[in-house]
Each structure stands twice: as structure tokens, then as C-alpha cells.
Amino acid sequence: MSVKNELMAIVQEVASQISHPVAMTMLPLLLKPLETMPEEKAREVARVILRYSRRLEAVLDGLELDRPQR
């Protein structure tokens, strides 16, 4: 499976877990750019998601991570 297809599956799963009409309305708006972006850009997006997922995992595990300065 390509990274782009996996990202699309993740977005769909997250939207379905939220179970809110707004999430389902936004789903096509989120999927359209993913469908048309090149695989390399999808890999960049996946790296960003992975970075945030590690932070979220640490929070779920009760650890604190320094947030990057913006």
C-alpha cells in the first residue's frame, strides 16, 4: 500500500471515530488534496503525523515532551 493510500485510510478512520456530522462533512475536503498530491508530498505529511503521534503517545503514557517552539 502506498503512503498516500494509508494516509487516506487513516483520515477516514479518524473521521469515523469522531462520529460528528462536521467531521464527516470535512472528510471529502481532507481526502481530495491527499488523492491528488504526489507520493513524496504524502511522505512529508506522514512524517509530520508521525511526529505528532509520538507526542500524543507520550501524553497517553503520562510522559511530558518539550513542545517545539513555533
PDB file of N, CA, C and O in Angstrom, residues 20-59:
ATOM      1  N   HIS A  20     -19.061  12.716  14.357  1.00  0.00           N
ATOM      2  CA  HIS A  20     -19.730  14.015  14.419  1.00  0.00           C
ATOM      3  C   HIS A  20     -20.016  14.452  12.992  1.00  0.00           C
ATOM      4  O   HIS A  20     -19.178  14.251  12.108  1.00  0.00           O
ATOM      5  N   PRO A  21     -21.178  15.030  12.743  1.00  0.00           N
ATOM      6  CA  PRO A  21     -21.517  15.430  11.368  1.00  0.00           C
ATOM      7  C   PRO A  21     -20.483  16.349  10.713  1.00  0.00           C
ATOM      8  O   PRO A  21     -20.222  16.239   9.529  1.00  0.00           O
ATOM      9  N   VAL A  22     -19.883  17.227  11.495  1.00  0.00           N
ATOM     10  CA  VAL A  22     -18.877  18.131  10.934  1.00  0.00           C
ATOM     11  C   VAL A  22     -17.667  17.345  10.454  1.00  0.00           C
ATOM     12  O   VAL A  22     -17.107  17.626   9.397  1.00  0.00           O
ATOM     13  N   ALA A  23     -17.258  16.343  11.219  1.00  0.00           N
ATOM     14  CA  ALA A  23     -16.115  15.520  10.816  1.00  0.00           C
ATOM     15  C   ALA A  23     -16.413  14.827   9.491  1.00  0.00           C
ATOM     16  O   ALA A  23     -15.553  14.757   8.612  1.00  0.00           O
ATOM     17  N   MET A  24     -17.618  14.310   9.356  1.00  0.00           N
ATOM     18  CA  MET A  24     -17.976  13.611   8.121  1.00  0.00           C
ATOM     19  C   MET A  24     -18.102  14.586   6.950  1.00  0.00           C
ATOM     20  O   MET A  24     -17.802  14.238   5.811  1.00  0.00           O
ATOM     21  N   THR A  25     -18.521  15.822   7.231  1.00  0.00           N
ATOM     22  CA  THR A  25     -18.608  16.846   6.186  1.00  0.00           C
ATOM     23  C   THR A  25     -17.220  17.247   5.715  1.00  0.00           C
ATOM     24  O   THR A  25     -16.994  17.491   4.532  1.00  0.00           O
ATOM     25  N   MET A  26     -16.279  17.311   6.649  1.00  0.00           N
ATOM     26  CA  MET A  26     -14.922  17.718   6.300  1.00  0.00           C
ATOM     27  C   MET A  26     -14.122  16.613   5.635  1.00  0.00           C
ATOM     28  O   MET A  26     -13.108  16.882   4.999  1.00  0.00           O
ATOM     29  N   LEU A  27     -14.564  15.381   5.763  1.00  0.00           N
ATOM     30  CA  LEU A  27     -13.827  14.244   5.216  1.00  0.00           C
ATOM     31  C   LEU A  27     -13.485  14.420   3.734  1.00  0.00           C
ATOM     32  O   LEU A  27     -12.316  14.290   3.352  1.00  0.00           O
ATOM     33  N   PRO A  28     -14.448  14.746   2.873  1.00  0.00           N
ATOM     34  CA  PRO A  28     -14.088  14.931   1.459  1.00  0.00           C
ATOM     35  C   PRO A  28     -13.106  16.075   1.249  1.00  0.00           C
ATOM     36  O   PRO A  28     -12.254  16.015   0.352  1.00  0.00           O
ATOM     37  N   LEU A  29     -13.200  17.108   2.079  1.00  0.00           N
ATOM     38  CA  LEU A  29     -12.278  18.242   1.955  1.00  0.00           C
ATOM     39  C   LEU A  29     -10.853  17.836   2.321  1.00  0.00           C
ATOM     40  O   LEU A  29      -9.890  18.383   1.789  1.00  0.00           O
ATOM     41  N   LEU A  30     -10.725  16.897   3.218  1.00  0.00           N
ATOM     42  CA  LEU A  30      -9.400  16.403   3.604  1.00  0.00           C
ATOM     43  C   LEU A  30      -8.865  15.374   2.611  1.00  0.00           C
ATOM     44  O   LEU A  30      -7.668  15.315   2.350  1.00  0.00           O
ATOM     45  N   LEU A  31      -9.751  14.557   2.086  1.00  0.00           N
ATOM     46  CA  LEU A  31      -9.315  13.486   1.188  1.00  0.00           C
ATOM     47  C   LEU A  31      -8.903  13.989  -0.188  1.00  0.00           C
ATOM     48  O   LEU A  31      -7.978  13.444  -0.800  1.00  0.00           O
ATOM     49  N   LYS A  32      -9.570  15.027  -0.689  1.00  0.00           N
ATOM     50  CA  LYS A  32      -9.287  15.497  -2.048  1.00  0.00           C
ATOM     51  C   LYS A  32      -7.815  15.880  -2.240  1.00  0.00           C
ATOM     52  O   LYS A  32      -7.176  15.426  -3.189  1.00  0.00           O
ATOM     53  N   PRO A  33      -7.233  16.689  -1.344  1.00  0.00           N
ATOM     54  CA  PRO A  33      -5.810  17.005  -1.523  1.00  0.00           C
ATOM     55  C   PRO A  33      -4.912  15.772  -1.425  1.00  0.00           C
ATOM     56  O   PRO A  33      -3.905  15.668  -2.120  1.00  0.00           O
ATOM     57  N   LEU A  34      -5.290  14.829  -0.552  1.00  0.00           N
ATOM     58  CA  LEU A  34      -4.494  13.606  -0.433  1.00  0.00           C
ATOM     59  C   LEU A  34      -4.536  12.799  -1.722  1.00  0.00           C
ATOM     60  O   LEU A  34      -3.525  12.237  -2.146  1.00  0.00           O
ATOM     61  N   GLU A  35      -5.694  12.748  -2.345  1.00  0.00           N
ATOM     62  CA  GLU A  35      -5.839  11.983  -3.596  1.00  0.00           C
ATOM     63  C   GLU A  35      -4.945  12.536  -4.705  1.00  0.00           C
ATOM     64  O   GLU A  35      -4.415  11.778  -5.510  1.00  0.00           O
ATOM     65  N   THR A  36      -4.795  13.848  -4.735  1.00  0.00           N
ATOM     66  CA  THR A  36      -4.089  14.472  -5.853  1.00  0.00           C
ATOM     67  C   THR A  36      -2.617  14.771  -5.581  1.00  0.00           C
ATOM     68  O   THR A  36      -1.893  15.094  -6.520  1.00  0.00           O
ATOM     69  N   MET A  37      -2.186  14.668  -4.333  1.00  0.00           N
ATOM     70  CA  MET A  37      -0.785  15.004  -4.057  1.00  0.00           C
ATOM     71  C   MET A  37       0.157  13.882  -4.500  1.00  0.00           C
ATOM     72  O   MET A  37      -0.220  12.712  -4.489  1.00  0.00           O
ATOM     73  N   PRO A  38       1.359  14.257  -4.865  1.00  0.00           N
ATOM     74  CA  PRO A  38       2.359  13.247  -5.227  1.00  0.00           C
ATOM     75  C   PRO A  38       2.745  12.411  -4.005  1.00  0.00           C
ATOM     76  O   PRO A  38       2.611  12.848  -2.859  1.00  0.00           O
ATOM     77  N   GLU A  39       3.218  11.224  -4.258  1.00  0.00           N
ATOM     78  CA  GLU A  39       3.605  10.303  -3.187  1.00  0.00           C
ATOM     79  C   GLU A  39       4.648  10.930  -2.262  1.00  0.00           C
ATOM     80  O   GLU A  39       4.590  10.754  -1.048  1.00  0.00           O
ATOM     81  N   GLU A  40       5.594  11.674  -2.818  1.00  0.00           N
ATOM     82  CA  GLU A  40       6.643  12.290  -1.996  1.00  0.00           C
ATOM     83  C   GLU A  40       6.048  13.291  -1.010  1.00  0.00           C
ATOM     84  O   GLU A  40       6.465  13.357   0.146  1.00  0.00           O
ATOM     85  N   LYS A  41       5.073  14.075  -1.438  1.00  0.00           N
ATOM     86  CA  LYS A  41       4.409  15.015  -0.532  1.00  0.00           C
ATOM     87  C   LYS A  41       3.637  14.240   0.540  1.00  0.00           C
ATOM     88  O   LYS A  41       3.616  14.641   1.705  1.00  0.00           O
ATOM     89  N   ALA A  42       3.019  13.136   0.162  1.00  0.00           N
ATOM     90  CA  ALA A  42       2.306  12.299   1.130  1.00  0.00           C
ATOM     91  C   ALA A  42       3.277  11.775   2.185  1.00  0.00           C
ATOM     92  O   ALA A  42       2.937  11.686   3.366  1.00  0.00           O
ATOM     93  N   ARG A  43       4.485  11.461   1.774  1.00  0.00           N
ATOM     94  CA  ARG A  43       5.501  11.010   2.732  1.00  0.00           C
ATOM     95  C   ARG A  43       5.863  12.125   3.714  1.00  0.00           C
ATOM     96  O   ARG A  43       6.070  11.875   4.901  1.00  0.00           O
ATOM     97  N   GLU A  44       5.944  13.368   3.227  1.00  0.00           N
ATOM     98  CA  GLU A  44       6.215  14.508   4.112  1.00  0.00           C
ATOM     99  C   GLU A  44       5.088  14.669   5.131  1.00  0.00           C
ATOM    100  O   GLU A  44       5.342  14.883   6.315  1.00  0.00           O
ATOM    101  N   VAL A  45       3.847  14.576   4.663  1.00  0.00           N
ATOM    102  CA  VAL A  45       2.686  14.686   5.551  1.00  0.00           C
ATOM    103  C   VAL A  45       2.723  13.552   6.582  1.00  0.00           C
ATOM    104  O   VAL A  45       2.477  13.773   7.767  1.00  0.00           O
ATOM    105  N   ALA A  46       3.043  12.357   6.146  1.00  0.00           N
ATOM    106  CA  ALA A  46       3.106  11.213   7.049  1.00  0.00           C
ATOM    107  C   ALA A  46       4.169  11.422   8.124  1.00  0.00           C
ATOM    108  O   ALA A  46       3.956  11.052   9.293  1.00  0.00           O
ATOM    109  N   ARG A  47       5.286  12.028   7.762  1.00  0.00           N
ATOM    110  CA  ARG A  47       6.340  12.289   8.755  1.00  0.00           C
ATOM    111  C   ARG A  47       5.851  13.275   9.826  1.00  0.00           C
ATOM    112  O   ARG A  47       6.159  13.127  11.005  1.00  0.00           O
ATOM    113  N   VAL A  48       5.097  14.281   9.407  1.00  0.00           N
ATOM    114  CA  VAL A  48       4.535  15.242  10.362  1.00  0.00           C
ATOM    115  C   VAL A  48       3.559  14.533  11.295  1.00  0.00           C
ATOM    116  O   VAL A  48       3.605  14.711  12.517  1.00  0.00           O
ATOM    117  N   ILE A  49       2.679  13.717  10.738  1.00  0.00           N
ATOM    118  CA  ILE A  49       1.714  12.973  11.548  1.00  0.00           C
ATOM    119  C   ILE A  49       2.441  12.049  12.513  1.00  0.00           C
ATOM    120  O   ILE A  49       2.066  11.940  13.681  1.00  0.00           O
ATOM    121  N   LEU A  50       3.474  11.406  12.054  1.00  0.00           N
ATOM    122  CA  LEU A  50       4.243  10.500  12.911  1.00  0.00           C
ATOM    123  C   LEU A  50       4.866  11.245  14.082  1.00  0.00           C
ATOM    124  O   LEU A  50       4.838  10.766  15.221  1.00  0.00           O
ATOM    125  N   ARG A  51       5.400  12.434  13.826  1.00  0.00           N
ATOM    126  CA  ARG A  51       5.986  13.241  14.891  1.00  0.00           C
ATOM    127  C   ARG A  51       4.925  13.576  15.950  1.00  0.00           C
ATOM    128  O   ARG A  51       5.160  13.436  17.148  1.00  0.00           O
ATOM    129  N   TYR A  52       3.748  13.981  15.497  1.00  0.00           N
ATOM    130  CA  TYR A  52       2.679  14.307  16.443  1.00  0.00           C
ATOM    131  C   TYR A  52       2.140  13.068  17.132  1.00  0.00           C
ATOM    132  O   TYR A  52       1.744  13.121  18.293  1.00  0.00           O
ATOM    133  N   SER A  53       2.121  11.947  16.440  1.00  0.00           N
ATOM    134  CA  SER A  53       1.622  10.727  17.079  1.00  0.00           C
ATOM    135  C   SER A  53       2.557  10.285  18.195  1.00  0.00           C
ATOM    136  O   SER A  53       2.103   9.762  19.219  1.00  0.00           O
ATOM    137  N   ARG A  54       3.849  10.511  18.043  1.00  0.00           N
ATOM    138  CA  ARG A  54       4.789  10.183  19.122  1.00  0.00           C
ATOM    139  C   ARG A  54       4.538  11.063  20.341  1.00  0.00           C
ATOM    140  O   ARG A  54       4.603  10.588  21.478  1.00  0.00           O
ATOM    141  N   ARG A  55       4.263  12.341  20.100  1.00  0.00           N
ATOM    142  CA  ARG A  55       3.943  13.236  21.211  1.00  0.00           C
ATOM    143  C   ARG A  55       2.657  12.795  21.897  1.00  0.00           C
ATOM    144  O   ARG A  55       2.574  12.775  23.121  1.00  0.00           O
ATOM    145  N   LEU A  56       1.653  12.446  21.106  1.00  0.00           N
ATOM    146  CA  LEU A  56       0.377  12.004  21.666  1.00  0.00           C
ATOM    147  C   LEU A  56       0.560  10.715  22.466  1.00  0.00           C
ATOM    148  O   LEU A  56       0.000  10.565  23.554  1.00  0.00           O
ATOM    149  N   GLU A  57       1.366   9.816  21.946  1.00  0.00           N
ATOM    150  CA  GLU A  57       1.627   8.560  22.656  1.00  0.00           C
ATOM    151  C   GLU A  57       2.294   8.836  24.003  1.00  0.00           C
ATOM    152  O   GLU A  57       1.953   8.221  25.014  1.00  0.00           O
ATOM    153  N   ALA A  58       3.219   9.771  24.031  1.00  0.00           N
ATOM    154  CA  ALA A  58       3.891  10.121  25.282  1.00  0.00           C
ATOM    155  C   ALA A  58       2.902  10.699  26.280  1.00  0.00           C
ATOM    156  O   ALA A  58       2.953  10.376  27.476  1.00  0.00           O
ATOM    157  N   VAL A  59       1.989  11.527  25.811  1.00  0.00           N
ATOM    158  CA  VAL A  59       0.973  12.094  26.700  1.00  0.00           C
ATOM    159  C   VAL A  59       0.075  10.989  27.239  1.00  0.00           C
ATOM    160  O   VAL A  59      -0.250  10.947  28.424  1.00  0.00           O
TER     161      VAL A  59
END
